[in-house]
PDB file of C-alpha atoms in Angstrom:
ATOM      1  CA  GLU A 232       0.000   0.000   0.000  1.00 83.00           C
ATOM      2  CA  ASP A 233       1.296   3.421  -0.931  1.00 86.00           C
ATOM      3  CA  LYS A 234       2.190   5.691   1.961  1.00 91.00           C
ATOM      4  CA  VAL A 235       3.597   9.135   2.603  1.00 95.00           C
ATOM      5  CA  VAL A 236       4.873   9.927   6.091  1.00 96.00           C
ATOM      6  CA  GLN A 237       5.589  13.425   7.296  1.00 96.00           C
ATOM      7  CA  SER A 238       7.461  14.561  10.368  1.00 97.00           C
ATOM      8  CA  PRO A 239       7.156  16.236  12.700  1.00 97.00           C
ATOM      9  CA  LEU A 240       3.373  16.260  12.966  1.00 94.00           C
ATOM     10  CA  SER A 241       3.495  19.691  14.537  1.00 96.00           C
ATOM     11  CA  LEU A 242       6.085  22.331  15.181  1.00 96.00           C
ATOM     12  CA  VAL A 243       6.129  25.636  17.044  1.00 98.00           C
ATOM     13  CA  VAL A 244       8.874  28.146  16.275  1.00 97.00           C
ATOM     14  CA  HIS A 245       9.588  31.837  16.776  1.00 97.00           C
ATOM     15  CA  GLU A 246       9.636  34.355  13.963  1.00 97.00           C
ATOM     16  CA  GLY A 247      13.001  34.373  12.272  1.00 97.00           C
ATOM     17  CA  ASP A 248      13.750  30.716  12.939  1.00 97.00           C
ATOM     18  CA  THR A 249      14.578  28.261  10.166  1.00 97.00           C
ATOM     19  CA  VAL A 250      12.531  25.073   9.949  1.00 98.00           C
ATOM     20  CA  THR A 251      12.926  21.801   8.102  1.00 98.00           C
ATOM     21  CA  LEU A 252       9.926  19.623   7.339  1.00 98.00           C
ATOM     22  CA  ASN A 253      10.421  16.002   6.390  1.00 98.00           C
ATOM     23  CA  CYS A 254       8.602  13.685   4.013  1.00 98.00           C
ATOM     24  CA  SER A 255       9.280  10.042   3.225  1.00 97.00           C
ATOM     25  CA  TYR A 256       7.317   8.139   0.618  1.00 96.00           C
ATOM     26  CA  GLU A 257       6.597   4.708  -0.766  1.00 95.00           C
ATOM     27  CA  VAL A 258       4.517   5.222  -3.894  1.00 91.00           C
ATOM     28  CA  THR A 259       4.094   2.732  -6.701  1.00 88.00           C
ATOM     29  CA  ASN A 260       4.902   4.164 -10.131  1.00 86.00           C
ATOM     30  CA  PHE A 261       6.198   7.280  -8.448  1.00 90.00           C
ATOM     31  CA  ARG A 262       6.588  10.267 -10.750  1.00 88.00           C
ATOM     32  CA  SER A 263       7.056  13.287  -8.534  1.00 90.00           C
ATOM     33  CA  LEU A 264       6.889  14.703  -5.031  1.00 93.00           C
ATOM     34  CA  LEU A 265       4.654  17.676  -4.349  1.00 93.00           C
ATOM     35  CA  TRP A 266       4.392  20.120  -1.475  1.00 95.00           C
ATOM     36  CA  TYR A 267       1.230  22.031  -0.635  1.00 95.00           C
ATOM     37  CA  LYS A 268       0.470  24.710   1.942  1.00 96.00           C
ATOM     38  CA  GLN A 269      -2.906  24.601   3.650  1.00 95.00           C
ATOM     39  CA  GLU A 270      -4.085  27.544   5.655  1.00 92.00           C
ATOM     40  CA  LYS A 271      -7.691  27.819   6.782  1.00 82.00           C
ATOM     41  CA  LYS A 272      -9.077  26.517   3.542  1.00 83.00           C
ATOM     42  CA  ALA A 273      -7.897  24.550   0.533  1.00 91.00           C
ATOM     43  CA  PRO A 274      -4.349  23.315  -0.102  1.00 93.00           C
ATOM     44  CA  THR A 275      -2.348  25.504  -2.446  1.00 92.00           C
ATOM     45  CA  PHE A 276       0.510  24.221  -4.552  1.00 90.00           C
ATOM     46  CA  LEU A 277       4.102  25.068  -3.593  1.00 93.00           C
ATOM     47  CA  PHE A 278       6.553  22.814  -5.413  1.00 89.00           C
ATOM     48  CA  MET A 279       6.803  19.788  -7.610  1.00 91.00           C
ATOM     49  CA  LEU A 280      10.056  17.812  -7.572  1.00 93.00           C
ATOM     50  CA  THR A 281      10.895  15.138 -10.091  1.00 89.00           C
ATOM     51  CA  SER A 282      14.678  14.913 -10.051  1.00 86.00           C
ATOM     52  CA  SER A 283      16.991  14.007  -7.215  1.00 88.00           C
ATOM     53  CA  GLY A 284      19.360  16.582  -5.812  1.00 87.00           C
ATOM     54  CA  ILE A 285      17.959  19.607  -7.613  1.00 88.00           C
ATOM     55  CA  GLU A 286      16.792  22.242  -5.194  1.00 91.00           C
ATOM     56  CA  LYS A 287      13.717  24.256  -5.961  1.00 92.00           C
ATOM     57  CA  LYS A 288      13.366  27.690  -4.401  1.00 93.00           C
ATOM     58  CA  SER A 289      10.598  30.181  -4.010  1.00 93.00           C
ATOM     59  CA  GLY A 290      11.512  33.101  -1.816  1.00 95.00           C
ATOM     60  CA  ARG A 291      12.261  31.810   1.656  1.00 97.00           C
ATOM     61  CA  LEU A 292      11.037  28.308   0.826  1.00 97.00           C
ATOM     62  CA  SER A 293      13.148  25.623  -0.748  1.00 97.00           C
ATOM     63  CA  SER A 294      12.803  21.905  -1.265  1.00 97.00           C
ATOM     64  CA  ILE A 295      14.868  18.988  -2.447  1.00 96.00           C
ATOM     65  CA  LEU A 296      14.172  15.369  -3.347  1.00 95.00           C
ATOM     66  CA  ASP A 297      16.267  12.249  -2.759  1.00 95.00           C
ATOM     67  CA  LYS A 298      14.839   9.485  -4.955  1.00 91.00           C
ATOM     68  CA  LYS A 299      17.334   6.931  -3.678  1.00 93.00           C
ATOM     69  CA  GLU A 300      16.327   7.398  -0.062  1.00 93.00           C
ATOM     70  CA  LEU A 301      12.680   8.160  -0.979  1.00 95.00           C
ATOM     71  CA  PHE A 302      12.799  11.382   0.964  1.00 95.00           C
ATOM     72  CA  SER A 303      12.149  15.083   0.581  1.00 97.00           C
ATOM     73  CA  ILE A 304      12.588  18.112   2.807  1.00 97.00           C
ATOM     74  CA  LEU A 305      10.984  21.517   2.790  1.00 98.00           C
ATOM     75  CA  ASN A 306      13.008  24.339   4.315  1.00 98.00           C
ATOM     76  CA  ILE A 307      11.637  27.679   5.391  1.00 98.00           C
ATOM     77  CA  THR A 308      14.134  30.346   6.410  1.00 97.00           C
ATOM     78  CA  ALA A 309      13.439  33.502   8.402  1.00 97.00           C
ATOM     79  CA  THR A 310       9.959  32.269   9.273  1.00 98.00           C
ATOM     80  CA  GLN A 311       7.078  34.731   9.561  1.00 97.00           C
ATOM     81  CA  THR A 312       3.715  34.424  11.253  1.00 97.00           C
ATOM     82  CA  GLY A 313       2.180  34.143   7.791  1.00 96.00           C
ATOM     83  CA  ASP A 314       4.001  30.852   7.329  1.00 97.00           C
ATOM     84  CA  SER A 315       1.758  29.290   9.959  1.00 97.00           C
ATOM     85  CA  ALA A 316      -0.135  26.547   8.152  1.00 97.00           C
ATOM     86  CA  ILE A 317      -0.316  22.824   7.553  1.00 96.00           C
ATOM     87  CA  TYR A 318       2.278  21.715   5.017  1.00 97.00           C
ATOM     88  CA  LEU A 319       1.263  18.683   3.004  1.00 96.00           C
ATOM     89  CA  CYS A 320       3.546  16.388   1.086  1.00 96.00           C
ATOM     90  CA  ALA A 321       2.180  14.169  -1.698  1.00 94.00           C
ATOM     91  CA  GLY A 322       3.577  11.447  -3.889  1.00 93.00           C
ATOM     92  CA  GLY A 323       2.425  11.757  -7.469  1.00 89.00           C
ATOM     93  CA  TYR A 324       1.912   8.798  -9.748  1.00 85.00           C
ATOM     94  CA  SER A 325       0.261   8.097 -13.047  1.00 77.00           C
ATOM     95  CA  GLY A 326      -3.120   6.464 -12.822  1.00 67.00           C
ATOM     96  CA  ALA A 327      -5.385   5.534 -15.697  1.00 63.00           C
ATOM     97  CA  GLY A 328      -6.109   8.740 -17.543  1.00 61.00           C
ATOM     98  CA  SER A 329      -4.712  11.184 -15.055  1.00 66.00           C
ATOM     99  CA  TYR A 330      -2.203  12.012 -12.399  1.00 73.00           C
ATOM    100  CA  GLN A 331      -3.004  10.972  -8.836  1.00 83.00           C
ATOM    101  CA  LEU A 332      -1.642  12.069  -5.489  1.00 88.00           C
ATOM    102  CA  THR A 333      -1.167  10.224  -2.200  1.00 91.00           C
ATOM    103  CA  PHE A 334      -0.933  12.720   0.634  1.00 94.00           C
ATOM    104  CA  GLY A 335       0.789  12.581   3.991  1.00 94.00           C
ATOM    105  CA  LYS A 336      -1.043  13.761   7.101  1.00 93.00           C
ATOM    106  CA  GLY A 337       0.804  17.036   7.097  1.00 95.00           C
ATOM    107  CA  THR A 338       3.010  19.036   9.433  1.00 96.00           C
ATOM    108  CA  LYS A 339       1.277  21.790  11.357  1.00 96.00           C
ATOM    109  CA  LEU A 340       3.648  24.740  11.638  1.00 98.00           C
ATOM    110  CA  SER A 341       2.934  27.523  14.105  1.00 97.00           C
ATOM    111  CA  VAL A 342       5.137  30.610  13.989  1.00 98.00           C
ATOM    112  CA  ILE A 343       4.829  32.848  17.035  1.00 97.00           C
ATOM    113  CA  PRO A 344       5.949  36.466  17.172  1.00 94.00           C
TER     114      PRO A 344
ATOM    115  CA  ASP B 189     -11.997  32.461 -13.109  1.00 63.00           C
ATOM    116  CA  ALA B 190     -13.922  31.630  -9.963  1.00 80.00           C
ATOM    117  CA  GLY B 191     -11.886  28.543  -9.208  1.00 93.00           C
ATOM    118  CA  VAL B 192     -13.378  25.280  -8.023  1.00 96.00           C
ATOM    119  CA  ILE B 193     -16.749  25.900  -6.401  1.00 97.00           C
ATOM    120  CA  GLN B 194     -18.162  23.668  -3.700  1.00 97.00           C
ATOM    121  CA  SER B 195     -21.459  23.763  -1.891  1.00 97.00           C
ATOM    122  CA  PRO B 196     -22.521  23.796   0.783  1.00 97.00           C
ATOM    123  CA  ARG B 197     -19.543  25.146   2.724  1.00 96.00           C
ATOM    124  CA  HIS B 198     -20.859  23.701   5.947  1.00 96.00           C
ATOM    125  CA  GLU B 199     -23.348  20.918   6.529  1.00 97.00           C
ATOM    126  CA  VAL B 200     -24.660  19.657   9.832  1.00 97.00           C
ATOM    127  CA  THR B 201     -26.957  16.687   9.710  1.00 96.00           C
ATOM    128  CA  GLU B 202     -28.197  13.841  11.831  1.00 96.00           C
ATOM    129  CA  MET B 203     -27.110  10.266  11.570  1.00 96.00           C
ATOM    130  CA  GLY B 204     -29.088   8.381   8.953  1.00 96.00           C
ATOM    131  CA  GLN B 205     -29.801  11.372   6.765  1.00 97.00           C
ATOM    132  CA  GLU B 206     -28.738  11.651   3.152  1.00 97.00           C
ATOM    133  CA  VAL B 207     -26.044  14.194   2.395  1.00 98.00           C
ATOM    134  CA  THR B 208     -25.198  15.555  -1.049  1.00 98.00           C
ATOM    135  CA  LEU B 209     -22.066  17.576  -1.672  1.00 98.00           C
ATOM    136  CA  ARG B 210     -21.647  19.513  -4.897  1.00 98.00           C
ATOM    137  CA  CYS B 211     -18.712  20.610  -6.978  1.00 98.00           C
ATOM    138  CA  LYS B 212     -18.225  22.749 -10.040  1.00 98.00           C
ATOM    139  CA  PRO B 213     -14.723  22.307 -11.480  1.00 97.00           C
ATOM    140  CA  ILE B 214     -12.737  24.988 -13.237  1.00 95.00           C
ATOM    141  CA  SER B 215     -13.992  25.437 -16.772  1.00 94.00           C
ATOM    142  CA  GLY B 216     -11.878  23.483 -19.232  1.00 91.00           C
ATOM    143  CA  HIS B 217     -10.544  21.037 -16.669  1.00 92.00           C
ATOM    144  CA  ASN B 218     -11.384  17.438 -17.485  1.00 89.00           C
ATOM    145  CA  SER B 219     -10.150  15.661 -14.355  1.00 90.00           C
ATOM    146  CA  LEU B 220     -12.065  15.919 -11.101  1.00 94.00           C
ATOM    147  CA  PHE B 221     -11.067  14.526  -7.723  1.00 94.00           C
ATOM    148  CA  TRP B 222     -12.984  14.086  -4.471  1.00 97.00           C
ATOM    149  CA  TYR B 223     -10.901  14.011  -1.271  1.00 96.00           C
ATOM    150  CA  ARG B 224     -11.764  13.638   2.398  1.00 96.00           C
ATOM    151  CA  GLN B 225      -9.629  15.168   5.142  1.00 95.00           C
ATOM    152  CA  THR B 226      -9.648  14.140   8.802  1.00 93.00           C
ATOM    153  CA  MET B 227      -7.166  14.598  11.610  1.00 87.00           C
ATOM    154  CA  MET B 228      -6.681  10.856  11.898  1.00 87.00           C
ATOM    155  CA  ARG B 229      -6.201   9.952   8.259  1.00 88.00           C
ATOM    156  CA  GLY B 230      -5.145  13.183   6.597  1.00 89.00           C
ATOM    157  CA  LEU B 231      -6.168  13.916   3.018  1.00 92.00           C
ATOM    158  CA  GLU B 232      -7.459  10.828   1.225  1.00 92.00           C
ATOM    159  CA  LEU B 233      -8.514  10.442  -2.386  1.00 92.00           C
ATOM    160  CA  LEU B 234     -12.018   9.023  -2.610  1.00 95.00           C
ATOM    161  CA  ILE B 235     -12.666   8.944  -6.347  1.00 94.00           C
ATOM    162  CA  TYR B 236     -11.607  10.675  -9.491  1.00 90.00           C
ATOM    163  CA  PHE B 237     -13.184  11.269 -12.866  1.00 92.00           C
ATOM    164  CA  ASN B 238     -11.586  11.823 -16.222  1.00 89.00           C
ATOM    165  CA  ASN B 239     -13.808  13.274 -18.943  1.00 90.00           C
ATOM    166  CA  ASN B 240     -16.831  12.661 -16.692  1.00 93.00           C
ATOM    167  CA  VAL B 241     -16.053   8.951 -16.358  1.00 91.00           C
ATOM    168  CA  PRO B 242     -15.199   7.491 -12.937  1.00 91.00           C
ATOM    169  CA  ILE B 243     -11.708   6.048 -13.275  1.00 87.00           C
ATOM    170  CA  ASP B 244     -10.750   4.952  -9.783  1.00 85.00           C
ATOM    171  CA  ASP B 245     -13.186   4.698  -6.893  1.00 88.00           C
ATOM    172  CA  SER B 246     -11.044   2.432  -4.746  1.00 85.00           C
ATOM    173  CA  GLY B 247     -10.845   5.138  -2.099  1.00 88.00           C
ATOM    174  CA  MET B 248     -14.601   5.248  -1.550  1.00 92.00           C
ATOM    175  CA  PRO B 249     -14.978   3.894   1.982  1.00 86.00           C
ATOM    176  CA  GLU B 250     -18.130   1.848   1.500  1.00 85.00           C
ATOM    177  CA  ASP B 251     -21.352   1.482  -0.415  1.00 91.00           C
ATOM    178  CA  ARG B 252     -22.934   4.357   1.469  1.00 95.00           C
ATOM    179  CA  PHE B 253     -20.780   6.675  -0.641  1.00 96.00           C
ATOM    180  CA  SER B 254     -21.502   7.355  -4.288  1.00 96.00           C
ATOM    181  CA  ALA B 255     -20.334   9.980  -6.758  1.00 97.00           C
ATOM    182  CA  LYS B 256     -21.555  11.129 -10.109  1.00 97.00           C
ATOM    183  CA  MET B 257     -20.434  13.511 -12.797  1.00 97.00           C
ATOM    184  CA  PRO B 258     -23.319  13.988 -15.204  1.00 96.00           C
ATOM    185  CA  ASN B 259     -21.487  16.639 -17.210  1.00 95.00           C
ATOM    186  CA  ALA B 260     -18.161  18.439 -17.392  1.00 94.00           C
ATOM    187  CA  SER B 261     -19.240  21.221 -15.080  1.00 95.00           C
ATOM    188  CA  PHE B 262     -20.863  19.402 -12.191  1.00 96.00           C
ATOM    189  CA  SER B 263     -20.218  16.543  -9.800  1.00 98.00           C
ATOM    190  CA  THR B 264     -21.887  15.269  -6.659  1.00 98.00           C
ATOM    191  CA  LEU B 265     -20.743  13.138  -3.759  1.00 98.00           C
ATOM    192  CA  LYS B 266     -23.589  11.510  -1.870  1.00 98.00           C
ATOM    193  CA  ILE B 267     -23.580   9.751   1.477  1.00 97.00           C
ATOM    194  CA  GLN B 268     -26.656   7.704   2.292  1.00 96.00           C
ATOM    195  CA  PRO B 269     -27.160   7.011   5.130  1.00 96.00           C
ATOM    196  CA  SER B 270     -24.674   9.277   6.866  1.00 96.00           C
ATOM    197  CA  GLU B 271     -22.866   8.254  10.056  1.00 96.00           C
ATOM    198  CA  PRO B 272     -20.938  10.293  12.654  1.00 96.00           C
ATOM    199  CA  ARG B 273     -17.633   8.846  11.419  1.00 95.00           C
ATOM    200  CA  ASP B 274     -18.259  10.515   8.061  1.00 96.00           C
ATOM    201  CA  SER B 275     -17.659  13.887   9.707  1.00 97.00           C
ATOM    202  CA  ALA B 276     -14.758  15.466   7.844  1.00 97.00           C
ATOM    203  CA  VAL B 277     -13.868  18.167   5.353  1.00 97.00           C
ATOM    204  CA  TYR B 278     -14.576  17.065   1.796  1.00 98.00           C
ATOM    205  CA  PHE B 279     -12.545  18.699  -0.949  1.00 97.00           C
ATOM    206  CA  CYS B 280     -13.113  18.697  -4.648  1.00 97.00           C
ATOM    207  CA  ALA B 281     -10.177  19.391  -6.954  1.00 94.00           C
ATOM    208  CA  SER B 282      -9.840  19.676 -10.706  1.00 93.00           C
ATOM    209  CA  SER B 283      -7.038  19.656 -13.216  1.00 89.00           C
ATOM    210  CA  SER B 284      -6.520  19.601 -16.933  1.00 85.00           C
ATOM    211  CA  SER B 285      -5.574  16.053 -17.793  1.00 69.00           C
ATOM    212  CA  GLY B 286      -2.106  15.653 -19.185  1.00 57.00           C
ATOM    213  CA  GLY B 287      -2.138  11.899 -19.236  1.00 52.00           C
ATOM    214  CA  SER B 288       1.070  10.860 -17.535  1.00 52.00           C
ATOM    215  CA  SER B 289       2.171  14.444 -17.013  1.00 58.00           C
ATOM    216  CA  TYR B 290       1.335  16.358 -13.910  1.00 66.00           C
ATOM    217  CA  ASN B 291      -1.079  19.215 -14.204  1.00 70.00           C
ATOM    218  CA  GLU B 292      -1.684  21.109 -11.012  1.00 80.00           C
ATOM    219  CA  GLN B 293      -4.757  20.132  -9.063  1.00 87.00           C
ATOM    220  CA  PHE B 294      -6.728  23.154  -7.921  1.00 90.00           C
ATOM    221  CA  PHE B 295      -8.698  22.598  -4.764  1.00 94.00           C
ATOM    222  CA  GLY B 296     -12.067  24.012  -3.852  1.00 95.00           C
ATOM    223  CA  PRO B 297     -12.716  25.568  -0.430  1.00 95.00           C
ATOM    224  CA  GLY B 298     -14.128  22.330   0.936  1.00 96.00           C
ATOM    225  CA  THR B 299     -17.359  21.295   2.626  1.00 97.00           C
ATOM    226  CA  ARG B 300     -17.158  20.772   6.363  1.00 97.00           C
ATOM    227  CA  LEU B 301     -19.572  17.956   7.190  1.00 98.00           C
ATOM    228  CA  THR B 302     -20.699  17.218  10.717  1.00 97.00           C
ATOM    229  CA  VAL B 303     -22.906  14.212  11.310  1.00 97.00           C
ATOM    230  CA  LEU B 304     -24.472  14.178  14.764  1.00 96.00           C
TER     231      LEU B 304
END
């Protein structure tokens, strides 16, 4: 059975801290690893990673994939209160006719002033 | 574009009642996904449609759940009869199908269902 495991489940940091969120996966016919940010409402897309060792960056967020170890990390530097959210990791694979995602349970990040 | 539209946003019902959740995907998208999110199990795929045809419903928990997509702009997820353990947030997402290529899934705001 496919599974995606995230750690830690929750994290509380102070503004300005750097955090690292972890994601391990076992997904059949794996194609890519995706990160989403979920605030009060729907998940919003952050990154998609398909190749090992190539870092993707967007502002203070960055992520990297290790396809040998079946692992990805999401780094957030100089955290702000607006970074408080649930961060979801998903393994993407090709299903019949479309692309499917298996999600982890998420890491709840709380950034306090 | 209004994005993925779901209704109702909140639903409170009593055990045994029928519940119908609705979704309007983004115009032009031909893949539609229904997810359920709980604290215990996270975000789980229930069923997805491609070109209005159900492709994989292996995530549907049991026969009490059914989903339809009568046309490209509308889908429903029905629970009959509902049970307290069905309480969760139900998300609908849509994407433009790229076959084996990833096309971003856009999520609706979700329906928070509470079954008493």
